[in-house]
GROMACS .gro file of C-alpha atoms in nm:
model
  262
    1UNK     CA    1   4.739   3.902   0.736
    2UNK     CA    2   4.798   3.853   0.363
    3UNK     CA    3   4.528   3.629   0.206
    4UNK     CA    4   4.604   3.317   0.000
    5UNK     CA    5   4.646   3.345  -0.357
    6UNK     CA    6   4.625   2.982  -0.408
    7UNK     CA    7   4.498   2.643  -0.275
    8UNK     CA    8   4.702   2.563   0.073
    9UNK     CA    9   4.785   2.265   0.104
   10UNK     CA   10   4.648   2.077   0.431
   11UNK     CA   11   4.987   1.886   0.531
   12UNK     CA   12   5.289   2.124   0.476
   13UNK     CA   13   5.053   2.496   0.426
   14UNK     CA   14   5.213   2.545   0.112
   15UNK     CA   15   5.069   2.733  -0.170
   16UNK     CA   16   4.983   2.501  -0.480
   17UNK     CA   17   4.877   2.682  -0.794
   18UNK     CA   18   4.564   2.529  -0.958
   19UNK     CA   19   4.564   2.268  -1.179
   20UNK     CA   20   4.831   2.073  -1.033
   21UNK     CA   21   4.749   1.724  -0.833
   22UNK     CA   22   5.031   1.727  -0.599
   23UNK     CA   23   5.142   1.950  -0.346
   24UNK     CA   24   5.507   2.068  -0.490
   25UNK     CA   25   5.647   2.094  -0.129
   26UNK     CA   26   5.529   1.752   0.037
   27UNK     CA   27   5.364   1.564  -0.248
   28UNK     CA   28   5.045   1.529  -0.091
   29UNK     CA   29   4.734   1.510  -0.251
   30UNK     CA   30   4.549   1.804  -0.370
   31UNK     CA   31   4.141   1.792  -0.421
   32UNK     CA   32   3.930   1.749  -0.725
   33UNK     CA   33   3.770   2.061  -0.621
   34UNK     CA   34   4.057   2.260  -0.600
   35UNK     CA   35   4.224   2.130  -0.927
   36UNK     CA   36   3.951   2.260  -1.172
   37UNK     CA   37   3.809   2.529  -0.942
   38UNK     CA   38   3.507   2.374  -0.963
   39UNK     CA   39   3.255   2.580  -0.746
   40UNK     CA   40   3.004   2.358  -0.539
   41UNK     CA   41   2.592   2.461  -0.484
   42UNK     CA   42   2.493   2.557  -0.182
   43UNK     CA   43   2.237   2.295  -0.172
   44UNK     CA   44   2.154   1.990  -0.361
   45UNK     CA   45   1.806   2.155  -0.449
   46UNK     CA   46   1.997   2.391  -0.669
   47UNK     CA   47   2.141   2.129  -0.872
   48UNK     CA   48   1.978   2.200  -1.225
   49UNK     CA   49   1.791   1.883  -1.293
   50UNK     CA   50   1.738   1.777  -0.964
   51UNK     CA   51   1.376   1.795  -0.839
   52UNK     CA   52   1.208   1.668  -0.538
   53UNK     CA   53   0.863   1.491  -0.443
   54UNK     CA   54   0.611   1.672  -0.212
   55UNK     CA   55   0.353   1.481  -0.012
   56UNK     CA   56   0.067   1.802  -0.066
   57UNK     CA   57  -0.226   1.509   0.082
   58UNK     CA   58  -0.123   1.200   0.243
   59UNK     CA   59  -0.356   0.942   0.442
   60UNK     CA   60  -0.284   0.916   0.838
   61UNK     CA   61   0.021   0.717   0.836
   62UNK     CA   62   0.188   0.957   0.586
   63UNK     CA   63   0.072   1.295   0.651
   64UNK     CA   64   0.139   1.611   0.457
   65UNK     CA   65   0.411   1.788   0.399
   66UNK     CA   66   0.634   1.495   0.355
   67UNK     CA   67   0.944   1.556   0.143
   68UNK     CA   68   1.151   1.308  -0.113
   69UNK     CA   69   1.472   1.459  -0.281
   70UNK     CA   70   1.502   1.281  -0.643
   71UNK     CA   71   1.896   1.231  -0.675
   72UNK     CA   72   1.939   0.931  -0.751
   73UNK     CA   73   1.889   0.776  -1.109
   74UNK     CA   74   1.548   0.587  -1.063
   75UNK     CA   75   1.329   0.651  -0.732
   76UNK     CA   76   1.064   0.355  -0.703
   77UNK     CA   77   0.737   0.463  -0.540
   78UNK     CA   78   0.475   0.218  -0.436
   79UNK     CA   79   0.329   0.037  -0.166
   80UNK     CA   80   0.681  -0.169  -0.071
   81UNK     CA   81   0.916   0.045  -0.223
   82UNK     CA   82   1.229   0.135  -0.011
   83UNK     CA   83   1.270   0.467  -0.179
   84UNK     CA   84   0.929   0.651  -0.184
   85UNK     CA   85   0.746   0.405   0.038
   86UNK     CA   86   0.373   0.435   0.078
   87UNK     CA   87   0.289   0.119   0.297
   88UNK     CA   88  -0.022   0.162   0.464
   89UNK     CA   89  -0.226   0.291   0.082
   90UNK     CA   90  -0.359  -0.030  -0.066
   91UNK     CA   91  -0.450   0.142  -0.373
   92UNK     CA   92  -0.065   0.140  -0.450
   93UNK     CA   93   0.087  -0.162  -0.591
   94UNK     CA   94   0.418  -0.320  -0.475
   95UNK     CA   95   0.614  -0.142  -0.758
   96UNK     CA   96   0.386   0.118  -0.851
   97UNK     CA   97   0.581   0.447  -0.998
   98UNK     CA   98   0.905   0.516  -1.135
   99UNK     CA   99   1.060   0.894  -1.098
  100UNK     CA  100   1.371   0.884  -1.316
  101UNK     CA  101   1.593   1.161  -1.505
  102UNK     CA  102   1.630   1.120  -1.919
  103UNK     CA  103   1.900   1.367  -1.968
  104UNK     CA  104   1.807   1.700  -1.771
  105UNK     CA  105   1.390   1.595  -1.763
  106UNK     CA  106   1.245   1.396  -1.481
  107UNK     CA  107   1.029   1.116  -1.617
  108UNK     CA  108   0.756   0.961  -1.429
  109UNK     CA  109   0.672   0.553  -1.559
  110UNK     CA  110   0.357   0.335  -1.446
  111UNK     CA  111   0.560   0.012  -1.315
  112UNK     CA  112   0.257  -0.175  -1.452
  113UNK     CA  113   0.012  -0.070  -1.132
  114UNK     CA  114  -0.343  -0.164  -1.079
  115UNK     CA  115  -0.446   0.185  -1.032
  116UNK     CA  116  -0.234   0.407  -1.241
  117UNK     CA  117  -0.100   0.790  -1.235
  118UNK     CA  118  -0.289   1.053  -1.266
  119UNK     CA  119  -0.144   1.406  -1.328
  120UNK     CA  120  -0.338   1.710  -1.326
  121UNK     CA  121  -0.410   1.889  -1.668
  122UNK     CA  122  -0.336   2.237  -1.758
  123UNK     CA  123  -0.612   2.393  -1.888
  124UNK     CA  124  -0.722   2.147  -2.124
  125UNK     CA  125  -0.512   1.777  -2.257
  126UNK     CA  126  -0.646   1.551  -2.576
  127UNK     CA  127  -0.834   1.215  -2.409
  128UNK     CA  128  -0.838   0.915  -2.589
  129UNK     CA  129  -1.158   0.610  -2.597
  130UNK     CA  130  -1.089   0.386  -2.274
  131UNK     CA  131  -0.882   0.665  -2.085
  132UNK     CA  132  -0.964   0.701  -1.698
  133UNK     CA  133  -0.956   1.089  -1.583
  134UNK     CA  134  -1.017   1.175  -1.210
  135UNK     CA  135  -1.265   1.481  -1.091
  136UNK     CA  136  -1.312   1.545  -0.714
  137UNK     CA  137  -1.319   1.189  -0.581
  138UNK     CA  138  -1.477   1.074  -0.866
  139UNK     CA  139  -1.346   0.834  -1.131
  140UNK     CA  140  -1.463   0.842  -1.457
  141UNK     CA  141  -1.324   0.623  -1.832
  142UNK     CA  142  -1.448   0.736  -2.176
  143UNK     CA  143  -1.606   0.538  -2.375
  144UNK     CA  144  -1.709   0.487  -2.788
  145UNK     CA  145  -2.100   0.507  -2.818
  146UNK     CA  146  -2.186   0.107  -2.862
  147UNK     CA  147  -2.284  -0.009  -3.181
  148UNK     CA  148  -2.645   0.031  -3.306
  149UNK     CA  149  -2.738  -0.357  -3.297
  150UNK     CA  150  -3.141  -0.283  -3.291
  151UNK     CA  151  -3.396  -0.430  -3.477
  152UNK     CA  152  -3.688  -0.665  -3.520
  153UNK     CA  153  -3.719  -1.018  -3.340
  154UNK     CA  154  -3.783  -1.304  -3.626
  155UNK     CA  155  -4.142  -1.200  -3.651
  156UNK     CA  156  -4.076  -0.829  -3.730
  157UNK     CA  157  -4.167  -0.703  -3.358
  158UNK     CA  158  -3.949  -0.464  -3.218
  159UNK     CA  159  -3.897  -0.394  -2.863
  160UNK     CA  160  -4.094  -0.142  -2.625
  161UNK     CA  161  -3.760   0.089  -2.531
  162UNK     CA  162  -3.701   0.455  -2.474
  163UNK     CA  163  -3.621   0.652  -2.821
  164UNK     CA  164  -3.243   0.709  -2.910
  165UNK     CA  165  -3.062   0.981  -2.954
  166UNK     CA  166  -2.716   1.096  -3.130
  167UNK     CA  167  -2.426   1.033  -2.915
  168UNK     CA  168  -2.054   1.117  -3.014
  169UNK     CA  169  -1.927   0.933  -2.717
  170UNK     CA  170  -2.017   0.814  -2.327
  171UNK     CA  171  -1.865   0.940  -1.993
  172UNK     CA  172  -1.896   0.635  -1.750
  173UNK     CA  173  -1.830   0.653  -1.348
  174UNK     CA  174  -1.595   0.350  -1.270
  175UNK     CA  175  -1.725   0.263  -0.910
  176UNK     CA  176  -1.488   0.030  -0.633
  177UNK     CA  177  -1.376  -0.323  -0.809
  178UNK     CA  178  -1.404  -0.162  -1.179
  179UNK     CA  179  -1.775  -0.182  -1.177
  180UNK     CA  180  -1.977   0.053  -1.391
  181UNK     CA  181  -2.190   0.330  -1.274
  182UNK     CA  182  -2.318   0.662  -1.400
  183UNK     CA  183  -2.306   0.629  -1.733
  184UNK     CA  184  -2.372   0.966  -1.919
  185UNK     CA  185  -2.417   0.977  -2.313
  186UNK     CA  186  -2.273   1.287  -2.479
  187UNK     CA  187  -2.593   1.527  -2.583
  188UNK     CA  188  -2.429   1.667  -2.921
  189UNK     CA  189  -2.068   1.683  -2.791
  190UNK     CA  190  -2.003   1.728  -2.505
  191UNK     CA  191  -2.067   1.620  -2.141
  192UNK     CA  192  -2.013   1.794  -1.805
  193UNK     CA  193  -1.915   1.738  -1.549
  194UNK     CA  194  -1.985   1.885  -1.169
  195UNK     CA  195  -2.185   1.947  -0.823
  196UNK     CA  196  -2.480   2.115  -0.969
  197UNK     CA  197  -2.662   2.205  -1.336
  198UNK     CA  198  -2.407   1.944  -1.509
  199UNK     CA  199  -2.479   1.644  -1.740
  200UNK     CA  200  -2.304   1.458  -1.437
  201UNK     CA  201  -2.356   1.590  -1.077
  202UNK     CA  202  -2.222   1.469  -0.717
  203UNK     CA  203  -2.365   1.716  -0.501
  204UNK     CA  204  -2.228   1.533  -0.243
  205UNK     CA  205  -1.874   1.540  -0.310
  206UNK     CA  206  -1.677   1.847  -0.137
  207UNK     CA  207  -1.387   1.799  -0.355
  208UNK     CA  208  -1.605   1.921  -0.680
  209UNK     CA  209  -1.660   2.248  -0.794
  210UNK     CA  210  -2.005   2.353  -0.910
  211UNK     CA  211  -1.928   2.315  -1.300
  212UNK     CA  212  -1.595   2.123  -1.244
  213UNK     CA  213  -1.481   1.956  -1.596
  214UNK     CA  214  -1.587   1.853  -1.989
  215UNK     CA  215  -1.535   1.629  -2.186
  216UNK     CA  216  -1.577   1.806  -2.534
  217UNK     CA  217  -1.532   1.641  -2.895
  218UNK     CA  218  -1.357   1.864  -3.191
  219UNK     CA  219  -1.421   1.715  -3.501
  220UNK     CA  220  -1.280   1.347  -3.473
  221UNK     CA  221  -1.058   1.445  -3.143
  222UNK     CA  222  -1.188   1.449  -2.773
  223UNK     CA  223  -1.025   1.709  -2.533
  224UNK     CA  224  -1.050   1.716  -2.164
  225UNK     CA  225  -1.113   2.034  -2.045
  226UNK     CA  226  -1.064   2.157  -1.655
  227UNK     CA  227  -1.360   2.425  -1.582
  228UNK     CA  228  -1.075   2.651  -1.330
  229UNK     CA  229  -1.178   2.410  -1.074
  230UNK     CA  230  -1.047   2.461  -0.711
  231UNK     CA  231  -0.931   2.096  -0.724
  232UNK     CA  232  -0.824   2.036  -1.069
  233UNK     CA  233  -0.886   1.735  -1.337
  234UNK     CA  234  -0.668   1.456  -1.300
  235UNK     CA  235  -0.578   1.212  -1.649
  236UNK     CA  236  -0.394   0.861  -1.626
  237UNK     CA  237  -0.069   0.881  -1.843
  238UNK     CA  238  -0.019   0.576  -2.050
  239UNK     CA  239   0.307   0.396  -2.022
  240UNK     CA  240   0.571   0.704  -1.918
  241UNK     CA  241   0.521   1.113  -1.935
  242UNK     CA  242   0.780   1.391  -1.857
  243UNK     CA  243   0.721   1.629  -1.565
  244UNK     CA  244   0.737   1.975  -1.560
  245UNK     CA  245   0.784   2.245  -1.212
  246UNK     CA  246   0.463   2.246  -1.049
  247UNK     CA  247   0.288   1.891  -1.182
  248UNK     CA  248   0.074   1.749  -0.950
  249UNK     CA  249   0.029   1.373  -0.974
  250UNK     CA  250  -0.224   1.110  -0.772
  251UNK     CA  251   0.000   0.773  -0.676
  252UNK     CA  252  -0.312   0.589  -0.484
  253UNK     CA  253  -0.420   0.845  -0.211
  254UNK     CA  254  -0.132   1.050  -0.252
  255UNK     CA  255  -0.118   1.398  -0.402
  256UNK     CA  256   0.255   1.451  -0.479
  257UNK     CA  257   0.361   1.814  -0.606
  258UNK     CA  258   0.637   1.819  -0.806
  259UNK     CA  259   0.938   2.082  -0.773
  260UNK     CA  260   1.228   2.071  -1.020
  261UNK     CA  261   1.533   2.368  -1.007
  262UNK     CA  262   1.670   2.370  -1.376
   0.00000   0.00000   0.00000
């Protein structure tokens, strides 16, 4: 049987040569497809720019493994979002994420949430006075040493207190309802973070590694710095931040892997 040479058309079986819209013989139409020779992908995962969501740890309603194809422009996560619903995690707002393409690059925005993003650092990322970073199941905000406001009451006694010392900066554990806790004053520059022998320790929490994370100061800059933990250090992006193959972000409860074919 001699093989077509052409597109056939699917009325009459006639041969149309490509680039023509109309079947010669019978006028019928032919397909975009088959106009321009345009050759389709397999799947829509192959698509360069086209990425998908991965549910890597979910609570009970959710699970794991869960799977969210990003084809659309904008993909709205949060607690009562219709396309990457969460609805039993109250730590999600309403409207808490937005997962949208600029160009080829897929672009994560905060909605204006409560609770923020978090997305895992790669070795080390620049922190900034008043950003929140996550380690283990511990949340943590960095703060500016306070102002040195001591000194004599009106008749030239000073109060019994603890002596001072140097302090580039302060580490402070943000506990449920935004309340302070830990709060750990940077000895020379840097503090550490971890389960055991650390400036900061949880030897409680499973999710830490022994030395896990630091928070170091170079020069006038502060750095966060992930210690190869098993876990990872989590920082909250500020308004929007491009994603990259193999991000992992924290919406809430959820840790979402990222996977982008490009």
């Amino acid at each position: 049987m001699e093989q077509a040479r052409n597109y056939v058309c699917t009325e009459c079986a006639s041969a149309v040569p490509s680039g023509h819209k109309f079947c010669g013989a019978c006028g019928a139409g032919v397909p975009r497809e088959a106009q321009t020779l345009e050759t389709k992908f397999f799947g829509a995962l192959q698509m360069p720019g086209k990425a998908r969501l991965i549910v890597v740890r979910g609570d009970e309603a959710m699970g794991e493994g869960l799977s969210y194809l990003l084809q659309a422009t904008e993909h709205i996560a949060g607690r009562e979002a219709d396309q990457i619903p969460f609805p039993s995690d109250t730590w999600l707002s309403p409207r808490h994420a937005n997962f949208l393409y600029r160009g080829e690059k897929l672009v994560v925005r905060d909605e204006g949430s409560l609770n923020g993003i978090y997305i895992r650092i790669r070795g080390a990322a620049p922190i900034k006075v008043g950003d929140h970073f996550l380690c283990g199941q511990q949340l943590f905000r960095v703060d500016a040493t306070p102002r040195d406001t001591s000194g004599p009451e009106a008749d030239q006694t000073y109060f019994y207190s603890s002596p001072k010392r140097p302090s580039a900066f302060r580490v402070t554990q943000v506990l449920e309802g935004g309340m302070d806790g830990i709060v750990c004053c940077a000895h020379e520059h840097t503090v550490q973070i971890g389960r055991e022998e650390c400036d900061i320790n949880f030897p409680d929490d499973i999710y830490l590694s022994p030395r896990h994370a630091r928070v170091e100061m170079s020069g006038e800059s502060l750095e966060l710095i992930d210690e190869n933990s098993q876990n990872g250090t989590y920082v909250r992006i500020r308004g929007e931040r491009e994603l990259s193959h193999g991000d992992y972000l924290f919406l809430g409860r959820n840790l979402l892997r990222v996977e982008v074919t490009a």
